[in-house]
Amino acid sequence: MLPLAYISDNWQKWLPALAVLCAVLWLIAFRNAPTSEQAMFAALLVIYMLHQTEEHLWPGGFRQFANSHVFKSGRDDWPVDEGGVALINIGYVWLPLALAAIFPGPLRWLGLGWVGLTLINALTHIVTTIRFRVYNPGLVTSIVLFLPFTIWVLAHEHAAGMLLGGEIALILLLGIVLHTPVAALFVIPYRRAREAKTA
């Protein structure tokens, strides 16, 4: 099996061990500065791994949920497929947050942008559940982890004078804008296939 195919098929199986490992490393690295921006960005990576566990491992099924309820494609693996899901969760979540945690100075706004993305992600899960009146994988961690943590980060940074009100609004806007590439990865091929079918 090719390395990329192996990663695409198995990345979610690594999540519990990675989350525990990263949590232990966080406790060691930030025990003296748990509320630093660097610690916040690193903590968000751990929290995201827990969220991804709910979405894609236990109970899992987010890909199937999106294809069934959002796209109504009639297929479990299209347009939201295994490769696209791995790309988004590793390349679009782990990589930026890891970089922001390693380089919190020059990449501060990268980390803050992903705080906004995480907050909007949580709201999206909640709105989707209300709309379809059914549990969607990722809902519990959105309510229990994403919302409290991201709101706390923004409130803490504002209270410390690190963020102004206008900057918080910008972070929320970034959270919306940063979802565009994620949506486009699946929406564009879906629409093209539908147009080709009706042509």
PDB file of C-alpha atoms in Angstrom:
ATOM      1  CA  MET A   1       0.000   0.000   0.000  1.00  0.00           C
ATOM      2  CA  LEU A   2       1.299   3.450  -0.911  1.00  0.00           C
ATOM      3  CA  PRO A   3       2.247   5.681   2.055  1.00  0.00           C
ATOM      4  CA  LEU A   4      -0.431   8.299   1.296  1.00  0.00           C
ATOM      5  CA  ALA A   5      -3.095   5.624   0.899  1.00  0.00           C
ATOM      6  CA  TYR A   6      -2.015   4.054   4.182  1.00  0.00           C
ATOM      7  CA  ILE A   7      -2.227   7.397   5.985  1.00  0.00           C
ATOM      8  CA  SER A   8      -5.617   8.113   4.429  1.00  0.00           C
ATOM      9  CA  ASP A   9      -6.965   4.762   5.623  1.00  0.00           C
ATOM     10  CA  ASN A  10      -5.427   4.711   9.096  1.00  0.00           C
ATOM     11  CA  TRP A  11      -4.744   8.233  10.442  1.00  0.00           C
ATOM     12  CA  GLN A  12      -7.873   8.245  12.606  1.00  0.00           C
ATOM     13  CA  LYS A  13      -6.696   5.076  14.383  1.00  0.00           C
ATOM     14  CA  TRP A  14      -3.711   6.997  15.731  1.00  0.00           C
ATOM     15  CA  LEU A  15      -5.837   9.733  17.304  1.00  0.00           C
ATOM     16  CA  PRO A  16      -6.242   8.390  20.886  1.00  0.00           C
ATOM     17  CA  ALA A  17      -2.526   7.678  21.264  1.00  0.00           C
ATOM     18  CA  LEU A  18      -1.550  10.986  19.656  1.00  0.00           C
ATOM     19  CA  ALA A  19      -3.958  12.931  21.858  1.00  0.00           C
ATOM     20  CA  VAL A  20      -2.552  11.310  25.014  1.00  0.00           C
ATOM     21  CA  LEU A  21       1.053  11.827  23.881  1.00  0.00           C
ATOM     22  CA  CYS A  22       0.441  15.476  22.975  1.00  0.00           C
ATOM     23  CA  ALA A  23      -1.417  16.077  26.248  1.00  0.00           C
ATOM     24  CA  VAL A  24       1.523  14.682  28.253  1.00  0.00           C
ATOM     25  CA  LEU A  25       3.980  16.801  26.265  1.00  0.00           C
ATOM     26  CA  TRP A  26       1.747  19.842  26.849  1.00  0.00           C
ATOM     27  CA  LEU A  27       1.773  19.270  30.619  1.00  0.00           C
ATOM     28  CA  ILE A  28       5.550  18.995  30.593  1.00  0.00           C
ATOM     29  CA  ALA A  29       6.189  21.961  28.307  1.00  0.00           C
ATOM     30  CA  PHE A  30       3.642  24.423  29.667  1.00  0.00           C
ATOM     31  CA  ARG A  31       3.307  23.576  33.358  1.00  0.00           C
ATOM     32  CA  ASN A  32       4.803  26.982  34.211  1.00  0.00           C
ATOM     33  CA  ALA A  33       2.968  28.980  31.534  1.00  0.00           C
ATOM     34  CA  PRO A  34      -0.388  27.282  30.865  1.00  0.00           C
ATOM     35  CA  THR A  35      -2.104  30.465  29.670  1.00  0.00           C
ATOM     36  CA  SER A  36       0.560  31.640  27.225  1.00  0.00           C
ATOM     37  CA  GLU A  37      -0.508  31.919  23.597  1.00  0.00           C
ATOM     38  CA  GLN A  38       1.907  29.137  22.731  1.00  0.00           C
ATOM     39  CA  ALA A  39       0.220  26.896  25.305  1.00  0.00           C
ATOM     40  CA  MET A  40      -3.211  27.831  23.959  1.00  0.00           C
ATOM     41  CA  PHE A  41      -2.307  26.924  20.390  1.00  0.00           C
ATOM     42  CA  ALA A  42      -0.772  23.626  21.509  1.00  0.00           C
ATOM     43  CA  ALA A  43      -3.826  22.853  23.657  1.00  0.00           C
ATOM     44  CA  LEU A  44      -6.107  23.525  20.712  1.00  0.00           C
ATOM     45  CA  LEU A  45      -4.245  20.860  18.724  1.00  0.00           C
ATOM     46  CA  VAL A  46      -4.886  18.311  21.491  1.00  0.00           C
ATOM     47  CA  ILE A  47      -8.535  19.335  21.725  1.00  0.00           C
ATOM     48  CA  TYR A  48      -8.889  19.007  17.965  1.00  0.00           C
ATOM     49  CA  MET A  49      -7.559  15.461  18.111  1.00  0.00           C
ATOM     50  CA  LEU A  50     -10.281  14.601  20.639  1.00  0.00           C
ATOM     51  CA  HIS A  51     -12.856  16.201  18.335  1.00  0.00           C
ATOM     52  CA  GLN A  52     -11.523  14.261  15.360  1.00  0.00           C
ATOM     53  CA  THR A  53     -11.746  11.065  17.400  1.00  0.00           C
ATOM     54  CA  GLU A  54     -15.467  11.647  17.870  1.00  0.00           C
ATOM     55  CA  GLU A  55     -15.919  12.509  14.200  1.00  0.00           C
ATOM     56  CA  HIS A  56     -13.904   9.728  12.599  1.00  0.00           C
ATOM     57  CA  LEU A  57     -13.205   6.935  15.109  1.00  0.00           C
ATOM     58  CA  TRP A  58     -15.635   6.702  18.004  1.00  0.00           C
ATOM     59  CA  PRO A  59     -18.460   6.775  17.314  1.00  0.00           C
ATOM     60  CA  GLY A  60     -17.205   8.079  13.950  1.00  0.00           C
ATOM     61  CA  GLY A  61     -19.299   8.371  10.833  1.00  0.00           C
ATOM     62  CA  PHE A  62     -18.893  12.077  10.077  1.00  0.00           C
ATOM     63  CA  ARG A  63     -18.016  11.374   6.447  1.00  0.00           C
ATOM     64  CA  GLN A  64     -21.095   9.209   5.989  1.00  0.00           C
ATOM     65  CA  PHE A  65     -23.240  11.780   7.810  1.00  0.00           C
ATOM     66  CA  ALA A  66     -22.119  14.603   5.537  1.00  0.00           C
ATOM     67  CA  ASN A  67     -22.680  12.571   2.386  1.00  0.00           C
ATOM     68  CA  SER A  68     -26.097  11.388   3.528  1.00  0.00           C
ATOM     69  CA  HIS A  69     -27.564  14.516   5.139  1.00  0.00           C
ATOM     70  CA  VAL A  70     -25.697  17.476   3.668  1.00  0.00           C
ATOM     71  CA  PHE A  71     -25.015  16.331   0.105  1.00  0.00           C
ATOM     72  CA  LYS A  72     -27.646  13.578  -0.141  1.00  0.00           C
ATOM     73  CA  SER A  73     -25.333  11.854  -2.614  1.00  0.00           C
ATOM     74  CA  GLY A  74     -26.543   8.318  -1.926  1.00  0.00           C
ATOM     75  CA  ARG A  75     -22.928   7.224  -1.393  1.00  0.00           C
ATOM     76  CA  ASP A  76     -20.962   6.823   1.832  1.00  0.00           C
ATOM     77  CA  ASP A  77     -17.643   7.963   0.352  1.00  0.00           C
ATOM     78  CA  TRP A  78     -18.559  10.805  -2.001  1.00  0.00           C
ATOM     79  CA  PRO A  79     -18.085  13.713  -2.254  1.00  0.00           C
ATOM     80  CA  VAL A  80     -16.619  13.655   1.277  1.00  0.00           C
ATOM     81  CA  ASP A  81     -14.102  10.847   0.793  1.00  0.00           C
ATOM     82  CA  GLU A  82     -11.355   9.301   2.904  1.00  0.00           C
ATOM     83  CA  GLY A  83      -8.551  11.112   1.107  1.00  0.00           C
ATOM     84  CA  GLY A  84     -10.187  14.511   1.427  1.00  0.00           C
ATOM     85  CA  VAL A  85     -10.974  13.964   5.092  1.00  0.00           C
ATOM     86  CA  ALA A  86      -7.354  12.961   5.825  1.00  0.00           C
ATOM     87  CA  LEU A  87      -6.038  15.969   3.907  1.00  0.00           C
ATOM     88  CA  ILE A  88      -8.254  18.411   5.788  1.00  0.00           C
ATOM     89  CA  ASN A  89      -7.669  16.981   9.246  1.00  0.00           C
ATOM     90  CA  ILE A  90      -3.909  16.529   8.931  1.00  0.00           C
ATOM     91  CA  GLY A  91      -2.862  19.256   6.504  1.00  0.00           C
ATOM     92  CA  TYR A  92      -5.440  21.900   7.365  1.00  0.00           C
ATOM     93  CA  VAL A  93      -5.701  21.336  11.120  1.00  0.00           C
ATOM     94  CA  TRP A  94      -2.640  19.627  12.555  1.00  0.00           C
ATOM     95  CA  LEU A  95      -0.037  21.429  10.446  1.00  0.00           C
ATOM     96  CA  PRO A  96      -1.153  25.070  11.015  1.00  0.00           C
ATOM     97  CA  LEU A  97      -1.773  24.533  14.731  1.00  0.00           C
ATOM     98  CA  ALA A  98       1.559  22.756  15.193  1.00  0.00           C
ATOM     99  CA  LEU A  99       3.369  25.568  13.388  1.00  0.00           C
ATOM    100  CA  ALA A 100       1.572  28.216  15.460  1.00  0.00           C
ATOM    101  CA  ALA A 101       2.491  26.352  18.645  1.00  0.00           C
ATOM    102  CA  ILE A 102       6.138  26.076  17.611  1.00  0.00           C
ATOM    103  CA  PHE A 103       6.418  29.660  16.334  1.00  0.00           C
ATOM    104  CA  PRO A 104       3.812  31.604  18.358  1.00  0.00           C
ATOM    105  CA  GLY A 105       5.470  34.964  17.696  1.00  0.00           C
ATOM    106  CA  PRO A 106       5.641  35.211  13.909  1.00  0.00           C
ATOM    107  CA  LEU A 107       2.662  32.881  13.418  1.00  0.00           C
ATOM    108  CA  ARG A 108       0.448  34.358  16.133  1.00  0.00           C
ATOM    109  CA  TRP A 109      -2.328  35.273  13.727  1.00  0.00           C
ATOM    110  CA  LEU A 110      -2.212  31.838  12.160  1.00  0.00           C
ATOM    111  CA  GLY A 111      -3.000  30.390  15.577  1.00  0.00           C
ATOM    112  CA  LEU A 112      -5.669  32.990  16.271  1.00  0.00           C
ATOM    113  CA  GLY A 113      -7.233  32.363  12.874  1.00  0.00           C
ATOM    114  CA  TRP A 114      -7.540  28.686  13.747  1.00  0.00           C
ATOM    115  CA  VAL A 115      -9.116  29.626  17.080  1.00  0.00           C
ATOM    116  CA  GLY A 116     -11.771  31.386  15.000  1.00  0.00           C
ATOM    117  CA  LEU A 117     -12.068  28.406  12.667  1.00  0.00           C
ATOM    118  CA  THR A 118     -12.578  26.114  15.661  1.00  0.00           C
ATOM    119  CA  LEU A 119     -15.300  28.321  17.126  1.00  0.00           C
ATOM    120  CA  ILE A 120     -17.147  28.461  13.801  1.00  0.00           C
ATOM    121  CA  ASN A 121     -16.691  24.704  13.406  1.00  0.00           C
ATOM    122  CA  ALA A 122     -18.424  24.180  16.758  1.00  0.00           C
ATOM    123  CA  LEU A 123     -21.320  26.417  15.759  1.00  0.00           C
ATOM    124  CA  THR A 124     -21.606  24.579  12.439  1.00  0.00           C
ATOM    125  CA  HIS A 125     -21.972  21.246  14.222  1.00  0.00           C
ATOM    126  CA  ILE A 126     -24.662  22.665  16.490  1.00  0.00           C
ATOM    127  CA  VAL A 127     -26.607  24.331  13.661  1.00  0.00           C
ATOM    128  CA  THR A 128     -26.389  21.156  11.556  1.00  0.00           C
ATOM    129  CA  THR A 129     -27.804  19.093  14.405  1.00  0.00           C
ATOM    130  CA  ILE A 130     -30.674  21.539  14.874  1.00  0.00           C
ATOM    131  CA  ARG A 131     -31.367  21.608  11.146  1.00  0.00           C
ATOM    132  CA  PHE A 132     -31.456  17.844  10.637  1.00  0.00           C
ATOM    133  CA  ARG A 133     -32.656  16.997  14.166  1.00  0.00           C
ATOM    134  CA  VAL A 134     -30.150  14.198  14.457  1.00  0.00           C
ATOM    135  CA  TYR A 135     -26.764  13.731  16.125  1.00  0.00           C
ATOM    136  CA  ASN A 136     -23.816  14.463  13.887  1.00  0.00           C
ATOM    137  CA  PRO A 137     -20.361  13.135  14.811  1.00  0.00           C
ATOM    138  CA  GLY A 138     -18.365  15.899  16.471  1.00  0.00           C
ATOM    139  CA  LEU A 139     -21.312  17.539  18.228  1.00  0.00           C
ATOM    140  CA  VAL A 140     -20.403  16.535  21.795  1.00  0.00           C
ATOM    141  CA  THR A 141     -16.800  17.739  21.637  1.00  0.00           C
ATOM    142  CA  SER A 142     -17.989  20.912  19.886  1.00  0.00           C
ATOM    143  CA  ILE A 143     -20.197  21.749  22.867  1.00  0.00           C
ATOM    144  CA  VAL A 144     -17.985  20.418  25.654  1.00  0.00           C
ATOM    145  CA  LEU A 145     -14.535  21.411  24.334  1.00  0.00           C
ATOM    146  CA  PHE A 146     -14.564  23.716  21.302  1.00  0.00           C
ATOM    147  CA  LEU A 147     -17.022  26.355  22.486  1.00  0.00           C
ATOM    148  CA  PRO A 148     -15.751  26.749  26.070  1.00  0.00           C
ATOM    149  CA  PHE A 149     -12.093  26.722  25.064  1.00  0.00           C
ATOM    150  CA  THR A 150     -12.265  29.136  22.130  1.00  0.00           C
ATOM    151  CA  ILE A 151     -14.523  31.574  23.982  1.00  0.00           C
ATOM    152  CA  TRP A 152     -12.168  31.422  26.962  1.00  0.00           C
ATOM    153  CA  VAL A 153      -9.126  32.084  24.732  1.00  0.00           C
ATOM    154  CA  LEU A 154     -10.739  35.160  23.194  1.00  0.00           C
ATOM    155  CA  ALA A 155     -11.978  36.441  26.577  1.00  0.00           C
ATOM    156  CA  HIS A 156      -8.595  35.846  28.215  1.00  0.00           C
ATOM    157  CA  GLU A 157      -6.688  37.569  25.427  1.00  0.00           C
ATOM    158  CA  HIS A 158      -9.075  40.522  25.515  1.00  0.00           C
ATOM    159  CA  ALA A 159      -8.845  40.850  29.315  1.00  0.00           C
ATOM    160  CA  ALA A 160      -5.046  40.721  29.093  1.00  0.00           C
ATOM    161  CA  GLY A 161      -5.041  43.517  26.518  1.00  0.00           C
ATOM    162  CA  MET A 162      -3.722  41.186  23.824  1.00  0.00           C
ATOM    163  CA  LEU A 163      -6.807  41.483  21.608  1.00  0.00           C
ATOM    164  CA  LEU A 164      -9.061  44.423  20.888  1.00  0.00           C
ATOM    165  CA  GLY A 165     -12.768  44.065  20.164  1.00  0.00           C
ATOM    166  CA  GLY A 166     -12.212  44.691  16.462  1.00  0.00           C
ATOM    167  CA  GLU A 167      -9.512  42.018  16.369  1.00  0.00           C
ATOM    168  CA  ILE A 168     -11.893  39.497  17.929  1.00  0.00           C
ATOM    169  CA  ALA A 169     -14.416  40.335  15.208  1.00  0.00           C
ATOM    170  CA  LEU A 170     -11.653  39.781  12.633  1.00  0.00           C
ATOM    171  CA  ILE A 171     -10.858  36.383  14.168  1.00  0.00           C
ATOM    172  CA  LEU A 172     -14.514  35.361  13.862  1.00  0.00           C
ATOM    173  CA  LEU A 173     -14.522  36.520  10.247  1.00  0.00           C
ATOM    174  CA  LEU A 174     -11.352  34.536   9.611  1.00  0.00           C
ATOM    175  CA  GLY A 175     -13.078  31.510  11.121  1.00  0.00           C
ATOM    176  CA  ILE A 176     -15.778  31.797   8.481  1.00  0.00           C
ATOM    177  CA  VAL A 177     -13.401  32.513   5.590  1.00  0.00           C
ATOM    178  CA  LEU A 178     -11.073  29.661   6.544  1.00  0.00           C
ATOM    179  CA  HIS A 179     -13.941  27.214   6.069  1.00  0.00           C
ATOM    180  CA  THR A 180     -14.153  28.142   2.375  1.00  0.00           C
ATOM    181  CA  PRO A 181     -11.303  25.875   1.157  1.00  0.00           C
ATOM    182  CA  VAL A 182     -12.725  23.001   3.208  1.00  0.00           C
ATOM    183  CA  ALA A 183     -16.161  23.389   1.654  1.00  0.00           C
ATOM    184  CA  ALA A 184     -14.737  23.935  -1.825  1.00  0.00           C
ATOM    185  CA  LEU A 185     -12.771  20.668  -1.686  1.00  0.00           C
ATOM    186  CA  PHE A 186     -16.042  18.746  -1.599  1.00  0.00           C
ATOM    187  CA  VAL A 187     -18.641  21.125  -3.036  1.00  0.00           C
ATOM    188  CA  ILE A 188     -16.852  21.846  -6.329  1.00  0.00           C
ATOM    189  CA  PRO A 189     -16.546  18.190  -7.480  1.00  0.00           C
ATOM    190  CA  TYR A 190     -20.079  17.534  -6.259  1.00  0.00           C
ATOM    191  CA  ARG A 191     -21.510  20.370  -8.341  1.00  0.00           C
ATOM    192  CA  ARG A 192     -19.440  19.443 -11.382  1.00  0.00           C
ATOM    193  CA  ALA A 193     -20.709  15.877 -11.220  1.00  0.00           C
ATOM    194  CA  ARG A 194     -24.309  17.045 -10.914  1.00  0.00           C
ATOM    195  CA  GLU A 195     -23.915  19.468 -13.821  1.00  0.00           C
ATOM    196  CA  ALA A 196     -22.346  16.764 -15.970  1.00  0.00           C
ATOM    197  CA  LYS A 197     -25.187  14.408 -15.100  1.00  0.00           C
ATOM    198  CA  THR A 198     -27.883  16.904 -16.066  1.00  0.00           C
ATOM    199  CA  ALA A 199     -26.086  18.160 -19.199  1.00  0.00           C
TER     200      ALA A 199
END
